[in-house]
Coordinates of C-alpha atoms in Angstrom, one line a residue:
M1084 CA 0.0 0.0 0.0
D1085 CA 1.4 3.5 -0.9
A1086 CA 1.8 5.6 2.2
V1087 CA 3.0 9.0 3.3
A1088 CA 4.1 10.4 6.7
Y1089 CA 3.6 13.8 8.2
I1090 CA 6.0 15.3 10.7
R1091 CA 6.1 18.8 12.3
V1092 CA 8.0 20.8 14.9
S1093 CA 6.6 24.1 16.2
T1094 CA 9.8 26.2 16.2
N1095 CA 12.9 26.7 14.1
K1096 CA 15.3 26.1 17.0
E1097 CA 18.4 23.9 16.4
E1098 CA 17.2 21.2 18.7
Q1099 CA 13.8 21.1 16.9
E1100 CA 15.7 20.7 13.6
L1101 CA 17.3 17.6 15.1
S1102 CA 13.9 16.4 16.2
L1103 CA 12.6 16.7 12.7
E1104 CA 15.5 14.7 11.3
N1105 CA 14.9 12.0 13.9
Q1106 CA 11.2 11.8 13.0
R1107 CA 12.1 11.4 9.4
E1108 CA 14.6 8.5 10.1
F1109 CA 12.0 6.8 12.3
F1110 CA 9.3 6.8 9.7
E1111 CA 11.6 5.5 7.0
K1112 CA 12.2 2.4 9.1
Y1113 CA 8.8 2.1 10.7
V1114 CA 6.8 2.2 7.5
G1115 CA 9.2 -0.2 5.8
N1116 CA 8.8 -2.7 8.6
R1117 CA 5.0 -2.7 8.0
N1118 CA 5.4 -3.6 4.3
D1119 CA 3.9 -0.3 3.1
T1120 CA 5.7 1.8 0.4
L1121 CA 6.7 5.2 1.8
I1122 CA 6.4 7.5 -1.2
R1123 CA 7.0 10.8 0.6
I1124 CA 7.4 12.4 4.0
Y1125 CA 5.7 15.8 4.4
S1126 CA 7.2 18.1 7.0
D1127 CA 6.5 21.6 8.4
K1128 CA 8.9 23.3 10.8
G1129 CA 8.2 26.4 12.9
K1130 CA 4.4 25.9 12.5
S1131 CA 1.9 25.6 15.4
A1132 CA -0.7 22.8 15.3
T1133 CA -3.4 25.4 16.1
K1134 CA -3.0 27.2 12.8
M1135 CA -3.7 25.0 9.7
K1136 CA -3.6 27.4 6.8
N1137 CA 0.1 28.3 7.0
R1138 CA 1.3 24.7 7.1
K1139 CA 2.3 24.4 3.4
D1140 CA 3.4 20.8 3.4
L1141 CA 0.1 19.8 5.1
Q1142 CA -1.8 21.5 2.3
R1143 CA 0.3 19.7 -0.2
L1144 CA -0.4 16.4 1.6
L1145 CA -4.2 17.1 1.4
S1146 CA -3.9 17.9 -2.4
A1147 CA -2.0 14.6 -3.0
A1148 CA -4.8 12.8 -1.1
R1149 CA -7.4 14.3 -3.3
R1150 CA -5.5 13.1 -6.3
G1151 CA -5.4 9.5 -4.9
E1152 CA -1.6 9.3 -4.6
F1153 CA -1.6 7.3 -1.3
Q1154 CA -3.9 5.2 0.8
R1155 CA -2.4 5.5 4.3
L1156 CA -1.1 8.4 6.4
Y1157 CA 1.3 7.9 9.2
V1158 CA 1.7 10.4 12.1
K1159 CA 3.3 10.1 15.5
D1160 CA 0.2 11.4 17.4
I1161 CA -2.8 13.6 16.9
S1162 CA -1.0 16.7 18.1
R1163 CA 1.3 16.6 15.1
L1164 CA -1.7 17.2 12.9
F1165 CA -4.1 19.4 14.9
R1166 CA -4.9 20.8 18.3
N1167 CA -8.1 22.3 17.0
T1168 CA -11.1 19.9 17.1
L1169 CA -13.1 21.4 14.2
D1170 CA -10.1 21.4 11.8
F1171 CA -9.2 17.9 12.8
I1172 CA -12.8 16.6 12.3
T1173 CA -13.1 18.3 8.9
V1174 CA -9.8 17.0 7.5
S1175 CA -10.0 13.5 9.0
R1176 CA -13.5 13.1 7.6
E1177 CA -12.3 14.2 4.2
L1178 CA -9.4 11.7 4.3
A1179 CA -11.8 8.9 5.3
N1180 CA -14.1 9.7 2.4
L1181 CA -11.0 9.6 0.1
G1182 CA -10.2 6.1 1.4
V1183 CA -7.1 7.2 3.3
Q1184 CA -6.4 5.3 6.6
L1185 CA -4.9 7.4 9.4
H1186 CA -2.3 5.4 11.4
L1187 CA -1.1 6.7 14.8
V1188 CA 2.2 5.4 16.0
N1189 CA 1.7 6.2 19.7
M1190 CA -1.4 3.9 20.0
G1191 CA 0.4 1.0 21.5
E1192 CA 2.1 -0.8 18.6
G1193 CA 0.5 1.7 16.3
K1194 CA -2.8 1.1 14.5
D1195 CA -5.5 2.5 12.2
I1196 CA -8.0 4.5 14.2
D1197 CA -11.8 4.7 13.9
M1198 CA -13.5 8.1 13.6
F1199 CA -15.1 8.1 17.1
T1200 CA -11.7 7.5 18.8
L1201 CA -10.1 10.2 16.6
N1202 CA -12.7 12.8 17.5
L1203 CA -12.4 12.1 21.2
M1204 CA -8.6 12.3 21.0
A1205 CA -8.7 15.6 19.1
M1206 CA -10.9 17.2 21.8
I1207 CA -8.4 16.0 24.4
A1208 CA -5.5 17.5 22.4
E1209 CA -7.4 20.8 22.1
N1210 CA -8.0 20.9 25.8
E1211 CA -4.3 20.3 26.5
S1212 CA -3.4 23.1 24.1
Q1213 CA -5.6 25.5 26.1
K1214 CA -3.9 24.4 29.4
I1215 CA -0.4 25.0 27.8
S1216 CA -1.5 28.4 26.7
E1217 CA -2.6 29.4 30.2
R1218 CA 0.6 28.1 31.8
T1219 CA 2.8 30.1 29.5
K1220 CA 0.7 33.3 29.7
F1221 CA 2.1 34.4 33.1
G1222 CA 5.7 34.0 32.0
K1223 CA 5.2 36.0 28.8
Q1224 CA 3.6 38.8 30.8
F1225 CA 6.5 39.0 33.2
S1226 CA 9.0 39.1 30.3
K1227 CA 7.1 42.0 28.6
E1228 CA 7.2 44.0 31.8
R1229 CA 11.0 43.6 32.0
G1230 CA 11.4 44.7 28.4
I1231 CA 12.1 41.5 26.5
V1232 CA 13.6 42.0 23.1
P1233 CA 12.7 40.2 19.8
N1234 CA 14.6 37.1 18.8
F1235 CA 15.5 38.6 15.4
V1236 CA 15.9 42.4 14.7
F1237 CA 17.9 43.5 11.6
G1238 CA 20.7 45.7 12.8
Y1239 CA 21.4 43.9 16.1
D1240 CA 22.7 40.6 17.6
R1241 CA 20.7 39.2 20.5
T1242 CA 22.8 38.2 23.5
D1243 CA 20.0 37.3 25.9
K1244 CA 16.2 37.8 26.3
Y1245 CA 16.7 41.5 27.3
T1246 CA 19.9 42.6 25.5
L1247 CA 20.7 43.6 21.9
V1248 CA 24.1 44.6 20.6
P1249 CA 24.3 46.7 17.4
N1250 CA 25.7 44.7 14.5
P1251 CA 28.2 47.0 12.7
E1252 CA 27.4 45.8 9.1
E1253 CA 23.6 45.6 9.6
S1254 CA 23.5 48.9 11.4
R1255 CA 25.0 50.6 8.4
W1256 CA 22.3 49.2 6.2
V1257 CA 19.6 50.4 8.6
Q1258 CA 21.0 53.9 8.3
K1259 CA 21.1 53.5 4.5
I1260 CA 17.5 52.4 4.5
F1261 CA 16.4 55.5 6.4
D1262 CA 18.6 57.7 4.2
L1263 CA 17.1 56.4 1.0
Y1264 CA 13.6 56.8 2.3
T1265 CA 13.9 60.2 4.0
E1266 CA 16.6 61.9 1.8
E1267 CA 16.5 60.2 -1.6
E1268 CA 12.7 59.8 -1.5
W1269 CA 12.8 56.2 -2.5
G1270 CA 9.7 54.0 -2.1
M1271 CA 9.8 50.9 0.1
A1272 CA 9.5 48.5 -2.9
K1273 CA 12.4 50.2 -4.6
I1274 CA 14.5 49.9 -1.4
A1275 CA 13.6 46.2 -1.1
K1276 CA 14.7 45.6 -4.7
F1277 CA 18.0 47.5 -4.0
L1278 CA 18.7 45.4 -0.9
Y1279 CA 18.1 42.2 -2.8
E1280 CA 20.3 43.2 -5.7
S1281 CA 23.0 44.3 -3.2
H1282 CA 22.9 40.8 -1.8
V1283 CA 22.1 42.0 1.8
K1284 CA 21.1 39.1 4.0
T1285 CA 17.9 39.3 6.1
K1286 CA 18.1 38.3 9.7
K1287 CA 16.3 35.0 9.2
L1288 CA 17.5 31.9 7.3
K1289 CA 15.5 30.2 4.6
D1290 CA 15.7 26.4 4.7
G1291 CA 19.0 26.7 6.6
Q1292 CA 20.5 29.0 4.0
P1293 CA 21.1 32.8 3.9
N1294 CA 18.0 34.7 2.9
Y1295 CA 18.1 37.7 0.6
N1296 CA 14.4 38.0 0.1
W1297 CA 13.5 41.6 1.1
S1298 CA 10.0 42.9 0.5
Q1299 CA 8.1 46.2 0.8
I1300 CA 6.6 44.9 4.1
S1301 CA 10.0 44.0 5.7
V1302 CA 11.4 47.5 4.8
G1303 CA 8.3 49.1 6.2
R1304 CA 8.8 47.3 9.5
I1305 CA 12.3 48.7 9.8
L1306 CA 11.1 52.2 9.1
T1307 CA 8.4 52.1 11.8
N1308 CA 10.3 50.2 14.5
P1309 CA 11.1 52.5 17.4
I1310 CA 13.8 50.1 18.6
Y1311 CA 16.1 52.0 16.3
I1312 CA 15.8 55.1 18.5
G1313 CA 16.2 53.0 21.7
T1314 CA 12.6 52.4 22.6
V1315 CA 11.4 48.8 23.2
I1316 CA 7.6 48.3 23.1
N1317 CA 5.9 45.1 24.2
G1318 CA 2.2 44.2 24.5
K1319 CA 0.9 46.0 21.4
E1320 CA -1.2 43.0 20.6
S1321 CA -2.5 39.9 22.4
M1322 CA -3.9 36.6 21.3
K1323 CA -7.7 36.7 21.1
D1324 CA -8.2 33.0 20.1
I1325 CA -5.4 30.4 20.1
F1326 CA -7.2 28.2 17.6
T1327 CA -7.9 30.8 14.9
S1328 CA -4.7 32.6 15.9
Q1329 CA -6.7 35.8 15.8
R1330 CA -4.9 38.7 17.5
Q1331 CA -6.3 41.9 18.9
K1332 CA -4.7 45.4 19.2
N1333 CA -4.3 46.6 22.8
P1334 CA -4.8 50.2 23.9
K1335 CA -1.7 52.3 24.4
E1336 CA -2.1 52.4 28.1
E1337 CA -1.6 48.6 28.2
W1338 CA 1.7 48.7 26.3
Y1339 CA 5.0 48.0 28.1
V1340 CA 7.6 50.7 27.1
S1341 CA 11.3 50.5 28.0
E1342 CA 13.8 53.1 27.1
R1343 CA 17.1 51.6 26.0
P1344 CA 19.4 54.4 24.7
E1345 CA 22.2 51.9 24.0
F1346 CA 20.1 50.4 21.2
R1347 CA 19.9 53.7 19.2
I1348 CA 21.0 53.7 15.6
I1349 CA 18.7 56.4 14.1
S1350 CA 18.2 60.0 15.4
D1351 CA 14.8 61.0 16.7
E1352 CA 14.5 63.6 13.9
Q1353 CA 15.1 61.2 11.1
F1354 CA 12.8 58.6 12.6
E1355 CA 10.0 61.2 13.0
K1356 CA 10.6 62.3 9.4
A1357 CA 10.2 58.8 8.1
Q1358 CA 6.9 58.5 10.0
Q1359 CA 5.6 61.7 8.5
I1360 CA 6.5 60.6 5.0
K1361 CA 4.9 57.2 5.5
E1362 CA 1.7 58.8 6.9
K1363 CA 1.6 61.3 4.0
N1364 CA 2.0 58.5 1.4
A1365 CA -0.7 56.5 3.2
K1366 CA -3.2 59.4 2.9
Q1367 CA -2.4 59.8 -0.8
Y1368 CA -2.9 56.1 -1.4
C1369 CA -6.3 56.2 0.4
Q1370 CA -7.4 59.1 -1.9
R1371 CA -6.8 56.9 -4.9
E1372 CA -9.0 54.1 -5.9
K1373 CA -8.1 51.1 -3.8
R1374 CA -6.0 48.5 -5.6
S1375 CA -7.6 45.8 -3.6
N1376 CA -10.8 46.1 -5.6
K1377 CA -9.8 48.1 -8.7
H1378 CA -10.0 45.1 -11.2
L1379 CA -12.3 42.1 -11.3
F1380 CA -9.7 39.6 -9.9
S1381 CA -7.8 42.0 -7.6
N1382 CA -6.7 40.3 -4.4
L1383 CA -8.5 37.1 -5.4
I1384 CA -5.9 35.0 -7.3
K1385 CA -3.3 33.6 -4.9
C1386 CA 0.0 31.7 -5.6
N1387 CA -0.1 28.4 -3.7
S1388 CA 3.7 28.4 -3.3
C1389 CA 4.4 31.8 -1.8
G1390 CA 0.9 33.0 -0.8
F1391 CA 1.3 36.3 -2.7
S1392 CA -1.6 37.7 -4.8
Y1393 CA -1.4 37.6 -8.5
R1394 CA -0.8 41.0 -10.2
R1395 CA -2.5 42.3 -13.3
Y1396 CA -0.5 43.3 -16.4
Q1397 CA -1.5 44.5 -19.9
K1398 CA 0.3 45.2 -23.1
Q1399 CA -0.8 46.7 -26.5
Y1400 CA 0.6 44.5 -29.2
S1401 CA -1.2 46.1 -32.0
P1402 CA -3.1 49.5 -32.3
N1403 CA -5.9 47.7 -34.1
R1404 CA -6.5 45.1 -31.4
P1405 CA -7.5 45.3 -27.7
P1406 CA -4.6 45.0 -25.3
K1407 CA -3.7 41.6 -23.9
V1408 CA -4.3 41.3 -20.1
W1409 CA -2.8 38.7 -17.9
W1410 CA -2.2 37.9 -14.2
T1411 CA 1.0 36.4 -12.6
C1412 CA 2.6 36.0 -9.2
S1413 CA 3.4 39.4 -7.8
K1414 CA 6.3 38.2 -5.7
R1415 CA 8.0 36.4 -8.6
S1416 CA 7.5 39.4 -11.0
S1417 CA 8.6 42.0 -8.5
Y1418 CA 11.6 40.3 -6.9
G1419 CA 12.7 37.7 -9.4
S1420 CA 12.3 34.0 -10.1
G1421 CA 14.3 33.0 -7.1
R1422 CA 11.8 34.5 -4.7
C1423 CA 8.9 32.0 -5.5
D1424 CA 9.1 28.2 -5.8
S1425 CA 6.3 28.1 -8.3
E1426 CA 6.8 27.7 -12.1
Y1427 CA 6.2 30.8 -14.1
I1428 CA 2.4 30.8 -14.7
R1429 CA 0.6 33.5 -16.6
I1430 CA -3.2 33.5 -16.6
D1431 CA -4.9 35.2 -19.4
E1432 CA -7.8 37.4 -18.0
D1433 CA -10.2 36.7 -20.9
W1434 CA -9.6 32.9 -20.5
L1435 CA -10.2 33.1 -16.7
K1436 CA -13.4 35.1 -17.2
S1437 CA -14.7 32.5 -19.7
A1438 CA -13.6 29.6 -17.5
L1439 CA -15.4 31.0 -14.4
N1440 CA -18.5 31.8 -16.5
T1441 CA -18.5 28.2 -17.7
L1442 CA -18.0 26.9 -14.2
F1443 CA -20.8 29.1 -12.7
K1444 CA -23.2 28.1 -15.5
S1445 CA -22.5 24.5 -15.0
L1446 CA -23.1 24.7 -11.3
L1447 CA -26.3 26.8 -11.7
N1448 CA -27.7 24.5 -14.4
D1449 CA -27.3 21.7 -12.0
R1450 CA -27.8 23.8 -8.9
E1451 CA -29.7 21.1 -7.1
S1452 CA -26.6 18.8 -7.1
F1453 CA -24.3 21.6 -6.2
F1454 CA -26.5 22.8 -3.3
T1455 CA -26.8 19.2 -2.1
L1456 CA -23.1 18.9 -2.1
V1457 CA -22.7 22.1 -0.1
E1458 CA -25.4 21.1 2.4
T1459 CA -24.0 17.5 2.7
R1460 CA -20.6 19.0 3.5
C1461 CA -22.2 21.3 6.1
N1462 CA -24.2 18.4 7.7
S1463 CA -21.3 16.1 7.8
I1464 CA -19.2 18.6 9.7
I1465 CA -22.1 19.2 12.2
K1466 CA -22.7 15.5 12.7
E1467 CA -19.1 14.7 13.3
Y1468 CA -18.7 17.6 15.7
I1469 CA -21.7 16.7 17.8
R1470 CA -21.0 12.9 17.8
N1471 CA -19.3 13.0 21.2
T1472 CA -22.0 15.2 22.8
S1473 CA -25.1 13.6 21.3
G1474 CA -27.7 12.3 23.8
I1475 CA -26.7 14.7 26.5
V1476 CA -29.5 16.3 28.5
L1477 CA -28.0 19.5 29.8
E1478 CA -30.2 19.8 32.9
E1479 CA -29.3 16.2 34.0
V1480 CA -25.6 16.9 33.5
E1481 CA -25.7 20.1 35.5
N1482 CA -27.6 18.4 38.3
R1483 CA -25.1 15.6 38.4
L1484 CA -22.2 18.0 38.6
D1485 CA -23.9 19.8 41.5
E1486 CA -24.3 16.4 43.3
L1487 CA -20.7 15.5 42.7
K1488 CA -19.4 18.8 44.0
Q1489 CA -21.5 18.5 47.1
E1490 CA -20.2 15.0 47.7
R1491 CA -16.6 16.3 47.3
E1492 CA -17.3 19.1 49.9
R1493 CA -18.8 16.6 52.3
L1494 CA -15.6 14.4 52.2
K1495 CA -13.5 17.5 52.8
T1496 CA -15.7 18.4 55.8
L1497 CA -15.4 14.9 57.2
A1498 CA -11.6 15.0 56.9
V1499 CA -11.4 18.4 58.5
K1500 CA -13.4 17.1 61.5
A1501 CA -11.1 14.1 61.6
L1502 CA -14.1 11.7 61.1
I1503 CA -12.1 10.1 58.3
T1504 CA -8.4 10.4 57.5
M1505 CA -7.1 12.7 54.7
D1506 CA -5.8 9.7 52.8
E1507 CA -9.3 8.2 52.9
A1508 CA -10.9 11.4 51.7
E1509 CA -8.4 11.8 48.8
H1510 CA -9.0 8.2 47.8
D1511 CA -12.7 8.6 47.7
M1512 CA -12.4 11.9 45.8
I1513 CA -10.4 10.3 42.9
P1514 CA -13.5 8.8 41.0
I1515 CA -15.5 12.0 41.9
N1516 CA -12.9 14.3 40.4
E1517 CA -12.6 12.2 37.3
E1518 CA -16.4 12.2 36.7
I1519 CA -16.5 16.0 37.3
E1520 CA -13.8 16.6 34.8
K1521 CA -15.5 14.4 32.1
L1522 CA -18.9 15.9 32.6
S1523 CA -17.5 19.5 32.6
F1524 CA -15.6 18.7 29.4
R1525 CA -18.7 17.3 27.7
L1526 CA -20.9 20.2 28.9
N1527 CA -18.4 22.7 27.5
E1528 CA -18.3 20.8 24.1
T1529 CA -22.1 20.8 24.0
N1530 CA -22.3 24.5 24.4
K1531 CA -19.6 25.0 21.8
T1532 CA -21.4 22.7 19.4
R1533 CA -24.6 24.7 19.6
E1534 CA -22.7 27.9 18.7
I1535 CA -20.9 26.3 15.8
T1536 CA -24.0 24.6 14.4
Q1537 CA -25.9 27.8 14.3
K1538 CA -23.0 29.6 12.7
I1539 CA -22.6 26.9 10.0
K1540 CA -26.3 26.8 9.1
A1541 CA -26.5 30.6 8.9
S1542 CA -23.4 30.8 6.7
I1543 CA -24.6 28.1 4.4
Q1544 CA -28.0 29.7 3.9
A1545 CA -26.5 33.1 3.2
F1546 CA -24.2 31.6 0.6
L1547 CA -26.9 29.7 -1.2
N1548 CA -29.1 32.8 -1.4
T1549 CA -26.2 34.9 -2.8
F1550 CA -25.1 32.2 -5.3
S1551 CA -28.7 31.6 -6.6
A1552 CA -29.0 35.3 -7.5
F1553 CA -25.5 35.6 -8.9
D1554 CA -25.0 36.4 -12.7
F1555 CA -21.4 36.1 -13.7
S1556 CA -22.1 36.9 -17.3
G1557 CA -23.0 40.5 -16.4
N1558 CA -20.7 43.4 -15.8
I1559 CA -19.8 42.5 -12.2
T1560 CA -17.4 44.2 -9.9
N1561 CA -14.6 42.8 -7.7
E1562 CA -16.7 43.4 -4.6
E1563 CA -19.6 41.5 -6.0
L1564 CA -17.4 38.5 -7.0
K1565 CA -15.9 38.3 -3.5
K1566 CA -19.4 37.7 -2.1
V1567 CA -19.3 34.3 -3.8
V1568 CA -15.6 33.5 -4.4
K1569 CA -13.2 33.5 -1.4
E1570 CA -10.1 33.0 -3.5
I1571 CA -8.7 31.4 -6.7
R1572 CA -5.6 29.4 -5.8
V1573 CA -3.1 28.6 -8.5
V1574 CA -1.1 25.4 -7.8
S1575 CA 0.0 24.7 -11.4
K1576 CA -1.3 25.5 -14.9
N1577 CA -3.6 22.5 -14.7
E1578 CA -4.6 23.0 -11.0
I1579 CA -6.5 26.3 -10.5
Y1580 CA -8.9 25.9 -7.6
V1581 CA -11.9 28.1 -6.9
Y1582 CA -12.8 28.4 -3.2
F1583 CA -16.4 29.6 -2.6
N1584 CA -17.0 32.1 0.1
I1585 CA -19.3 29.9 2.2
A1586 CA -17.9 30.6 5.7
E1587 CA -14.9 32.8 6.5
D1588 CA -13.5 30.9 9.5
I1589 CA -14.8 27.4 9.0
E1590 CA -12.2 26.0 6.7
G1591 CA -13.8 22.7 5.9
L1592 CA -16.8 24.4 4.2
N1593 CA -14.7 26.4 1.8
F1594 CA -13.8 23.4 -0.2
P1595 CA -12.1 23.8 -3.6
I1596 CA -13.3 23.0 -7.1
N1597 CA -10.7 22.6 -9.8
I1598 CA -11.5 24.7 -12.9
S1599 CA -10.0 22.0 -15.1
D1600 CA -12.5 19.5 -13.8
V1601 CA -15.2 21.6 -15.6
V1602 CA -13.3 23.6 -18.2
E1603 CA -10.8 22.1 -20.6
I1604 CA -7.4 23.8 -20.5
D1605 CA -6.0 23.8 -24.0
T1606 CA -2.2 23.7 -23.6
D1607 CA -1.8 24.8 -27.2
S1608 CA -4.0 27.9 -27.0
N1609 CA -2.8 31.4 -26.3
N1610 CA -6.0 32.2 -24.6
R1611 CA -5.5 30.1 -21.5
A1612 CA -3.6 29.7 -18.2
Q1613 CA -0.2 29.2 -19.6
R1614 CA 3.3 28.4 -18.6
C1615 CA 5.6 31.1 -20.1
T1616 CA 9.2 30.5 -21.0

């Protein structure tokens, strides 16, 4: 049987690199001993299990599963895949429907696991992740108050958690960046290109190698970072939800500000001038038509390799003919072919309009089947999510919890009055505490299920209403298209996936449809998604 393995470490630290290599060696031997054929090991490093969308190799694994490239997936334990119950249920359900068996090594001698056991284990993993988050919260708060410095800051070398030493070479480049921006009036994109062409290394490595991939965003972060004038600020943001990785901005009065004059590289005057220029440019940009919705496909087409949006280009080849318009990866086109791992793909705009029109017509002509597919996906997620809480009568559970807590207090009282020994009280409390924990956990999951079920049903109904009234053949705008399409993700010239905007934060519902499954891609035509040489 063809099989793959998935391994992951949550940081880029050296000891975690060693852990990744050890996991790789383990699976090469383990899978071979089980007489399966290991065709690939997928790995993500520096990625948390609570955030699914940024784990690129996991996304590649799922794409391979959809193509039927393997029949069994090996992982060490559930936490390597997910610590988010909903994400886990969504993906494990899809793998099961695709005929892929999930094999967990840590289950005794290792075995293929049924869906009920998987769901229960996923909820336990989620609960453990919450506990870990609470345990680390106090330590992080203490470090912020003391003025902890970032792990990586261009211009400095970090000697410990609270100390930075200016790096002579990098400091000169920091000064150069500010000079180009404030004195030469260069834009941030132009500065990024200049740094790349000057072979200036960024602070972080890429796959263990020096990284020269500067961007407009990385230059902007330098220009706005007050650490270069000796001010360290912590606590600007805090985690709102560890499972969606949503962050929230904190009010200024909750920030932790430490003055460290020994960190200064830039004068106050030049730093303030940079902020004024940036603010002025931002206001001018807001007065222009927003690029995010200027064209039909603006900010909708995404490169699967680097995550950047595709950019629109046009060229007038003949005065007697309309200009040719195409879209291509903005990172590759702006910073060079070495900045994106994808092949060079150019999507003709007319072809994409025609392809989407054909796809939408096909789905609308057979809307009953499409709507049934969406509703089935919705119902399967709800059913799987409530499987472990079905049959619970909330009032009975709450009454039972009250009884158990009263019994626990009674045992404590008896021990205090010396009517029973403390050891006897602790012994009798063990089963009581275990039942309280189980019932509390199930009660919490039941309440969460209610909220998610209502949210899924509302999202699905809103999408079906919008899609039914949608007319792609008309003169639609980018804003109107985004009500139906979440994104168009380009994997290769033969794999262009449309993700419908069914639910923003319930990933399993935004399932993809490959345009090539509905629209034939003619590799000899000029009016197509093409690979350019």
